[in-house]
mmCIF file of C-alpha atoms in Angstrom:
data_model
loop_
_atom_site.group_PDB
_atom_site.id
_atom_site.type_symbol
_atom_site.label_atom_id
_atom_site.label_comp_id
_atom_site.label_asym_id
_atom_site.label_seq_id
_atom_site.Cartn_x
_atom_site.Cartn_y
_atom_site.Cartn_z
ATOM 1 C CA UNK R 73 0.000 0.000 0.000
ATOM 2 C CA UNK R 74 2.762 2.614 0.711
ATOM 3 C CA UNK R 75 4.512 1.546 -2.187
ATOM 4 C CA UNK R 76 1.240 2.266 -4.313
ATOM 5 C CA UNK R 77 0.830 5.883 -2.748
ATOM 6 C CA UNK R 78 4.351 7.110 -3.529
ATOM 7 C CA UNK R 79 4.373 5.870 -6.851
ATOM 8 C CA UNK R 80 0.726 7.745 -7.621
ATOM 9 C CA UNK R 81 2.529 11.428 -7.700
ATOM 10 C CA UNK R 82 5.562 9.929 -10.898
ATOM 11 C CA UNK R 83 2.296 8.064 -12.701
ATOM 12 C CA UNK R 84 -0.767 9.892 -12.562
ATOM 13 C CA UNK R 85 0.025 12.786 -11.135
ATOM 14 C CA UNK R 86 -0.224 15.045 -7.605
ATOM 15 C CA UNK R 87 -4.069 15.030 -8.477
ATOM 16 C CA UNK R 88 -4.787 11.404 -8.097
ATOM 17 C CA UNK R 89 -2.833 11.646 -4.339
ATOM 18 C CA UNK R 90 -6.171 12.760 -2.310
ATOM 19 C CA UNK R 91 -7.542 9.835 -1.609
ATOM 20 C CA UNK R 92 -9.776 9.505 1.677
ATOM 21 C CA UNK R 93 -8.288 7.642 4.946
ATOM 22 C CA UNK R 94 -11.383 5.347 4.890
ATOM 23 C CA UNK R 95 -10.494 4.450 1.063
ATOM 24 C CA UNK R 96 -6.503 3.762 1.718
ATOM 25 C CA UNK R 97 -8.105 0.982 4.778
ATOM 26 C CA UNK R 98 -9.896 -0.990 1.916
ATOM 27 C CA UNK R 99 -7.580 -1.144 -1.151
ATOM 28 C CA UNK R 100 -7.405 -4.710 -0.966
ATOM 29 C CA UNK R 101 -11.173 -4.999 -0.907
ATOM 30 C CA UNK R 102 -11.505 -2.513 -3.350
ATOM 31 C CA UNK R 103 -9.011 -3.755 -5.727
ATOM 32 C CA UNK R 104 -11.163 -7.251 -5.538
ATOM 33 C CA UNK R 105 -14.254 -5.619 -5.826
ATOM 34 C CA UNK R 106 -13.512 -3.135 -8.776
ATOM 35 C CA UNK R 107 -10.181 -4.465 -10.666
ATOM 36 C CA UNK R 108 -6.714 -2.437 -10.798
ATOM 37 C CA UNK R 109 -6.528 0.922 -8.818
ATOM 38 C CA UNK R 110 -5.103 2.545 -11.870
ATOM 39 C CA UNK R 111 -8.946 2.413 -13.829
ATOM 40 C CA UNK R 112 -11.264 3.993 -10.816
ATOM 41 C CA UNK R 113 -9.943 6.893 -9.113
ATOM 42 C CA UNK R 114 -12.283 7.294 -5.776
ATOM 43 C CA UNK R 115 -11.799 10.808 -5.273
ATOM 44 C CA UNK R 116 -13.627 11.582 -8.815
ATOM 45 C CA UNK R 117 -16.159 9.315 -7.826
ATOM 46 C CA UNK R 118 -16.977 10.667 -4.436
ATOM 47 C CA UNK R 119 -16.893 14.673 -5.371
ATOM 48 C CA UNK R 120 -19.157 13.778 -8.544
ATOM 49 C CA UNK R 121 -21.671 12.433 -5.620
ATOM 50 C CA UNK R 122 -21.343 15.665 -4.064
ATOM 51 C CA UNK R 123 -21.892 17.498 -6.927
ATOM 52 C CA UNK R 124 -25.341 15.371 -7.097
ATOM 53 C CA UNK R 125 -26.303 16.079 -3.663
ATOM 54 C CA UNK R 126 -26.500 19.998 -4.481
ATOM 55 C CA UNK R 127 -29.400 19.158 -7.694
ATOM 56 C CA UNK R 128 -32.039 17.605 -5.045
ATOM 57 C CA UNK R 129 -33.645 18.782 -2.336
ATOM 58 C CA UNK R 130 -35.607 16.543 -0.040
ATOM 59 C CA UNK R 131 -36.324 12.597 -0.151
ATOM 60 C CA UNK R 132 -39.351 12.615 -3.062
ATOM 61 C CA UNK R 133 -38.861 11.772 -6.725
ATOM 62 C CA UNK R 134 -34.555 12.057 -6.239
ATOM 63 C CA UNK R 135 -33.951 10.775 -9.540
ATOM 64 C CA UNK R 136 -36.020 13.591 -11.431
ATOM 65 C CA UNK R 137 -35.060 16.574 -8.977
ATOM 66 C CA UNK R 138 -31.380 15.750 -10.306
ATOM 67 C CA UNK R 139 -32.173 15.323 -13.479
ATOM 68 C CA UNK R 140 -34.481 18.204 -14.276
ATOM 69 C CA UNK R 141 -31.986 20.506 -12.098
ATOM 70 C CA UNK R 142 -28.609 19.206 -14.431
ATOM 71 C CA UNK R 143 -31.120 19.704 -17.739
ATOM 72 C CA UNK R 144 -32.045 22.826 -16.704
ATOM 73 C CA UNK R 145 -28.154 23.803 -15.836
ATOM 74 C CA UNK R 146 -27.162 22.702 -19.002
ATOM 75 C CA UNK R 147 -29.917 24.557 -21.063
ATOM 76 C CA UNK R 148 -29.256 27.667 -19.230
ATOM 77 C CA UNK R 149 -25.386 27.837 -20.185
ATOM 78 C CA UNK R 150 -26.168 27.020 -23.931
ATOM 79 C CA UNK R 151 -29.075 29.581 -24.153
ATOM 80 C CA UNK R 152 -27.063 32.324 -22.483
ATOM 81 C CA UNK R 153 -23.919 31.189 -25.348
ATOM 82 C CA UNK R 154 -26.653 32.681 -27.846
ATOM 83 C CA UNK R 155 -27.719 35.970 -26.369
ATOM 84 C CA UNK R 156 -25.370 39.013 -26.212
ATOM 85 C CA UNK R 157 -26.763 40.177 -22.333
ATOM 86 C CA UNK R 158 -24.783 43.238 -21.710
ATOM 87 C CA UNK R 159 -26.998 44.328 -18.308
ATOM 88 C CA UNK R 160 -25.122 44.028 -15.027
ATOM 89 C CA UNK R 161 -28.096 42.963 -13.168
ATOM 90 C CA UNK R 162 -29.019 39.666 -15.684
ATOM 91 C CA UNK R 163 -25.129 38.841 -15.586
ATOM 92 C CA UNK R 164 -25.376 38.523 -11.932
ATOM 93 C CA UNK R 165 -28.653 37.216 -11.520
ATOM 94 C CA UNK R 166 -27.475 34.303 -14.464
ATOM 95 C CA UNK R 167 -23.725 33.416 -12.551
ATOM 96 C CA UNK R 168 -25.562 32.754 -9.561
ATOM 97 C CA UNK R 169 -27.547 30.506 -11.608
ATOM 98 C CA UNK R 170 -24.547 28.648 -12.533
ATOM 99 C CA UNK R 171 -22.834 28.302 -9.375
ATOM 100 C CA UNK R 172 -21.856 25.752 -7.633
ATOM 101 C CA UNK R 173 -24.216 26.213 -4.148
ATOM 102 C CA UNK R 174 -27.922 27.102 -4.623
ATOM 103 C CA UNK R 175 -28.617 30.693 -3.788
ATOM 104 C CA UNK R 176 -29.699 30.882 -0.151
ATOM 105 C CA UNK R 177 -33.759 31.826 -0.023
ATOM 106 C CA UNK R 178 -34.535 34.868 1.837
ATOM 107 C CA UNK R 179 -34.700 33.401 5.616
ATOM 108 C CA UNK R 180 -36.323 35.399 8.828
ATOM 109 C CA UNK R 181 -34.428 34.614 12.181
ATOM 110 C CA UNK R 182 -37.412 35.059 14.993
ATOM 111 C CA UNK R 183 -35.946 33.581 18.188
ATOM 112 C CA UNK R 184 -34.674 30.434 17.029
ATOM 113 C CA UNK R 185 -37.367 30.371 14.612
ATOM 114 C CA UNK R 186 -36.245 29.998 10.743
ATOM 115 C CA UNK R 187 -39.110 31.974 8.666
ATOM 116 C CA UNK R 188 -38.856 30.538 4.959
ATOM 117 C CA UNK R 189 -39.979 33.181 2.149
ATOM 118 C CA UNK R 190 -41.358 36.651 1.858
ATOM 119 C CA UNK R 191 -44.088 36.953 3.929
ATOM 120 C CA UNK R 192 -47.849 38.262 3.394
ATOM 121 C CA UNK R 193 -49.510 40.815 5.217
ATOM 122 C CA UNK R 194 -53.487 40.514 6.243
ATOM 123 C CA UNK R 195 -55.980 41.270 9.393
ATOM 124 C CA UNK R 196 -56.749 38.472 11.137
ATOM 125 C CA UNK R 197 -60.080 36.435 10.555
ATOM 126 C CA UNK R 198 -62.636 36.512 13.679
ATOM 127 C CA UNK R 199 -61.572 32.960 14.564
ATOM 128 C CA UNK R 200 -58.079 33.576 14.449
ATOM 129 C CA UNK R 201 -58.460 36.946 16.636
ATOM 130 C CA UNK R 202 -60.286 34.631 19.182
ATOM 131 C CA UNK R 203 -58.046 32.297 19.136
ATOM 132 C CA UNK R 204 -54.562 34.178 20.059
ATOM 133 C CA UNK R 205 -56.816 36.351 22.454
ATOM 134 C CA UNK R 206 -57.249 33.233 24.364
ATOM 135 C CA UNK R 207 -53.322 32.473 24.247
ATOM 136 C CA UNK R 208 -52.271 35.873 24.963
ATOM 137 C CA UNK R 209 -55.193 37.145 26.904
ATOM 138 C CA UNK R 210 -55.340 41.050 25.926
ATOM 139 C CA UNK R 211 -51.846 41.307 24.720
ATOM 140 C CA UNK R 212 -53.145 41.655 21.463
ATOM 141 C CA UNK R 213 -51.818 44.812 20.303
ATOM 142 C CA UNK R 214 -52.426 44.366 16.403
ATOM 143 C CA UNK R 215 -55.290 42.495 13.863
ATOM 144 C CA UNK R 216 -52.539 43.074 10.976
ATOM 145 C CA UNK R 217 -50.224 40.267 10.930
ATOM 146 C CA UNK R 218 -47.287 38.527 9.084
ATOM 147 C CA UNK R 219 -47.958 35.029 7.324
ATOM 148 C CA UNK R 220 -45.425 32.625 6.268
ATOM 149 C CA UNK R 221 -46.058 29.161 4.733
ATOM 150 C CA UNK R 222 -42.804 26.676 6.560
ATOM 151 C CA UNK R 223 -40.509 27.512 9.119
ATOM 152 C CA UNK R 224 -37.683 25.752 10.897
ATOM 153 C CA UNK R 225 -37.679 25.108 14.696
ATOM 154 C CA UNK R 226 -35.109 23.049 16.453
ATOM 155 C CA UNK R 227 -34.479 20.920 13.771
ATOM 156 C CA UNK R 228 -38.029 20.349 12.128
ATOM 157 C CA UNK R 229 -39.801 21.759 9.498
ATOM 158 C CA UNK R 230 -42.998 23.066 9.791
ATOM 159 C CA UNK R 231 -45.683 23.652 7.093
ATOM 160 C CA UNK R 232 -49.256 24.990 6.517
ATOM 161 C CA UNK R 233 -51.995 22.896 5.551
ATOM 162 C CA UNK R 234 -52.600 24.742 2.373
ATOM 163 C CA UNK R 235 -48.778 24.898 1.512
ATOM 164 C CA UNK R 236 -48.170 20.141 2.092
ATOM 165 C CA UNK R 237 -51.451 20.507 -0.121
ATOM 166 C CA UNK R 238 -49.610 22.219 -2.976
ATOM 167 C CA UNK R 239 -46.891 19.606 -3.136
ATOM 168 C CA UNK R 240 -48.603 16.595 -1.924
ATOM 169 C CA UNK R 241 -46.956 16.856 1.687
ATOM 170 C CA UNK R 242 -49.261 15.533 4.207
ATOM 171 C CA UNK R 243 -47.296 16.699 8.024
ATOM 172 C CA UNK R 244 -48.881 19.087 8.674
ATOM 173 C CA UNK R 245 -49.930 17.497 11.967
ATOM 174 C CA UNK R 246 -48.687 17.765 15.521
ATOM 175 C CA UNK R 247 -49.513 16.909 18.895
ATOM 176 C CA UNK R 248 -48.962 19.287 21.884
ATOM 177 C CA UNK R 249 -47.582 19.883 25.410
ATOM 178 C CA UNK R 250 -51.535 19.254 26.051
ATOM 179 C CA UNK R 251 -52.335 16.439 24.577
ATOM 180 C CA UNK R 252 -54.129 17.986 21.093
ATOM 181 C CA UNK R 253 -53.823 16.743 18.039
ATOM 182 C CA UNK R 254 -53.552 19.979 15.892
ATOM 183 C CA UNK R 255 -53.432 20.670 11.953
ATOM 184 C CA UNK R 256 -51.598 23.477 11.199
ATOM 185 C CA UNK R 257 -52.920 25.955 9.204
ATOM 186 C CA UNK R 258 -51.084 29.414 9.742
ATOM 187 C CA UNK R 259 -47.755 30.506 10.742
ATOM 188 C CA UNK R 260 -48.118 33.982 11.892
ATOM 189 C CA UNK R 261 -45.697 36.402 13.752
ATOM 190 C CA UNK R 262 -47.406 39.367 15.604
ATOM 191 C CA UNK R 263 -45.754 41.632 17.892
ATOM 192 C CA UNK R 264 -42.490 40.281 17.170
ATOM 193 C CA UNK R 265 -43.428 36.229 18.453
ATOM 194 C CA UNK R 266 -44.195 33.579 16.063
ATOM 195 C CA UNK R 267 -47.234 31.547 16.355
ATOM 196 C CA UNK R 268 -49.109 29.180 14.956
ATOM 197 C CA UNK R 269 -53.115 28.671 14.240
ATOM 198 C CA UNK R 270 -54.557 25.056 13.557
ATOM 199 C CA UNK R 271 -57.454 23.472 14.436
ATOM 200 C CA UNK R 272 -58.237 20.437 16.470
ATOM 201 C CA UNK R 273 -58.485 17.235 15.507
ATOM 202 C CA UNK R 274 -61.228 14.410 16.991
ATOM 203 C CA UNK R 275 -58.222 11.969 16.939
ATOM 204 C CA UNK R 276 -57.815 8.757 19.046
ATOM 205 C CA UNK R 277 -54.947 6.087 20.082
ATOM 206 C CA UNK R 278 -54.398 3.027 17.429
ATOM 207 C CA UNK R 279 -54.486 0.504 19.954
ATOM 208 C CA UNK R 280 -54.041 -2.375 17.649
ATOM 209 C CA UNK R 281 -50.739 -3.608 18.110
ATOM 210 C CA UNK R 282 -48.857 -6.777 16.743
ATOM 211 C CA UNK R 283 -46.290 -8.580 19.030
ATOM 212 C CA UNK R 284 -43.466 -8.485 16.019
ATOM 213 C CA UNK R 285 -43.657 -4.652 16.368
ATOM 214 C CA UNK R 286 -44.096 -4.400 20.321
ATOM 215 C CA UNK R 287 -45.278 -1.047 21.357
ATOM 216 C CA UNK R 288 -44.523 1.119 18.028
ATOM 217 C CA UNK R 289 -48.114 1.420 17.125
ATOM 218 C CA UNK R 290 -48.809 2.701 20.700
ATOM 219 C CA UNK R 291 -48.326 6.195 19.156
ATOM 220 C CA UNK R 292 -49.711 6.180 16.663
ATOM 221 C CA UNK R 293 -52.824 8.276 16.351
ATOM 222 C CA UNK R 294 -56.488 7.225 13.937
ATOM 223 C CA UNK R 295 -59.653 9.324 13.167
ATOM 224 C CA UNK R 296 -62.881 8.079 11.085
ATOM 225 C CA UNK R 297 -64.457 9.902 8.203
ATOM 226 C CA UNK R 298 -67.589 10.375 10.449
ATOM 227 C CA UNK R 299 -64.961 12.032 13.321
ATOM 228 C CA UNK R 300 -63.622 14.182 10.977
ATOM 229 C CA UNK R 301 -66.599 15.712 10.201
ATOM 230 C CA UNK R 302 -67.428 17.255 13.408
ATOM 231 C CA UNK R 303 -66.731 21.111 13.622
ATOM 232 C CA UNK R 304 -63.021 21.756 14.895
ATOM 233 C CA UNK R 305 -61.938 24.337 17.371
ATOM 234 C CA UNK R 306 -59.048 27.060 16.019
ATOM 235 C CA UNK R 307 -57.122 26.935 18.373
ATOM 236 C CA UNK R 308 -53.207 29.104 18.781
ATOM 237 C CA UNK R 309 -49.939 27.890 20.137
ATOM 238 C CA UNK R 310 -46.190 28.641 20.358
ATOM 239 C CA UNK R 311 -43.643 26.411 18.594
ATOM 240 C CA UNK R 312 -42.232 24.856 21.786
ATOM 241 C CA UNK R 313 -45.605 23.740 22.513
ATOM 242 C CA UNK R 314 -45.485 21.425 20.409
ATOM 243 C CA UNK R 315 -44.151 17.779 21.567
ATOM 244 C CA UNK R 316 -44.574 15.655 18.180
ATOM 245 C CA UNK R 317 -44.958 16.005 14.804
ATOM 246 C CA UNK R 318 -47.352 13.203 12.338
ATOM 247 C CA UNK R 319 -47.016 12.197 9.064
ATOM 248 C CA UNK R 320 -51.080 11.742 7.580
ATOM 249 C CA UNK R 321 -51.385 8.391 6.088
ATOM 250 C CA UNK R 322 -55.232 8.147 4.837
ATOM 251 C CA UNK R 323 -57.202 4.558 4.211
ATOM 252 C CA UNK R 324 -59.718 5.176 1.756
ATOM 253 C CA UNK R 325 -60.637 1.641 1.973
ATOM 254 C CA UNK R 326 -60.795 1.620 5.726
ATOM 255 C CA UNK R 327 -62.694 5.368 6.195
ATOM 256 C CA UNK R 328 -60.034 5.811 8.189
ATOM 257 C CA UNK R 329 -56.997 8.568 8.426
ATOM 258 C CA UNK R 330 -53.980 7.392 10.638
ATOM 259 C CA UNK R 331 -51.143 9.947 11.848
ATOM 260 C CA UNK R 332 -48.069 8.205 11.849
ATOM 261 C CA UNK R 333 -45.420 9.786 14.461
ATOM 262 C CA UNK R 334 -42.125 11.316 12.762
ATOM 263 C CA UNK R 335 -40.072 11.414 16.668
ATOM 264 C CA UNK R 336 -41.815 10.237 19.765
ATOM 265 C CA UNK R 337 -39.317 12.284 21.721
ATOM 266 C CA UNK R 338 -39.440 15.421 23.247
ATOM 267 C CA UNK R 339 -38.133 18.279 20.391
#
């Protein structure tokens, strides 16, 4: 093996010298798995799988993020070839296209809460008004309030109802300090706090349970079609109420709707 590594730099150059500690451990496994070290170099290998962890984001439909992302990367640079762009502004706007990191989105720091996007600006329905009335009590100073769609708290992300609709998400869901089972619907921040507006939901303990799986159903959560017609409450919390958060797995077949728990622990 140390013969092999001081011979690399007079063969193939200082280039092919960076291989990984982890990789120098296995030549003689790798050698048996993939033929002569001199026809796989594992350093190109491993930064081209970097490269394709920058064109996806997220665990859905990897294949086509990446590819759509490296056509669309590829189109762009030939398209551009063919225009004479002279404006500072499109030149700038087009090499951070084309680099090598994604363009941060605009992100809102809130007290350790990550605001995604630009936000929108409305009054707040009756319901809503109720609702963080009964939160704050009369610490309501304004009915005109921020609203973002997903936002980052310790760790997890956190989305609206309307926003998992758009993109076929379905956590929206989250249990509290309380014991509700809530569906998010609005992320609001209003006198310089973020909060969020959901409404209850009729749901009830799974308590079927195999023996192969032990106590792993315990919590999860169920709710009929004929529960989930009765009239929620709106109800407002803060983000560290919040204890759980549920992926919503529906059984059309069953007429039933189970939430499936993402971390049972504490956030």
């Amino acid at each position: 093996q140390h013969k092999h590594l001081q011979e690399i730099y007079c063969i193939y150059g200082i280039a092919e010298q960076s291989y990984n500690i982890h990789l120098l451990l296995h030549l003689s496994a790798t050698v048996k798995a993939w033929g002569p070290l001199w026809a796989n170099s594992c350093f190109v290998f491993e930064d081209a799988l970097g490269k394709l962890k920058t064109l996806h984001h997220g665990t859905k439909a990897v294949p086509m993020q990446i590819t759509s992302a490296y056509t669309s990367k590829s189109l762009l640079g030939v398209l551009v070839s063919k225009q004479e762009i002279r404006n500072h502004q499109i030149l700038k706007f087009i090499e951070e296209m084309q680099a090598k990191h994604a363009v941060t989105k605009k992100v809102t720091n809130i007290n350790g809460c990550m605001l995604y996007g630009k936000p929108t600006y409305r009054n707040l329905l009756r319901t809503e008004e109720k609702a963080i009335l009964k939160l704050l009590g009369d610490q309501l100073v304004s009915t005109r309030v921020q609203f973002y769609n997903r936002m980052c708290y310790s760790g997890h992300i956190f989305s609206c109802k309307d926003y998992c609709s758009k993109f076929i998400h379905a956590d929206y869901a989250v249990s509290l300090s309380s014991r509700n089972c809530v569906e998010i619907h609005r992320i609001i921040v209003l006198n310089g706090e973020v909060y969020f507006i959901g409404e209850n939901i009729p749901a009830t303990k799974f308590l079927m349970c195999y023996p192969q799986v032990g106590s792993l159903c315990s919590n999860i959560l169920s709710i009929s079609d004929d529960n989930a017609q009765c009239k929620s409450k709106t109800i407002a919390f803060r983000p560290f109420d919040v204890i759980n958060k549920y992926v919503i797995l529906p059984m059309t077949e069953k007429s039933v709707t189970y939430f499936i728990p993402i971390n049972v622990a504490e956030y």
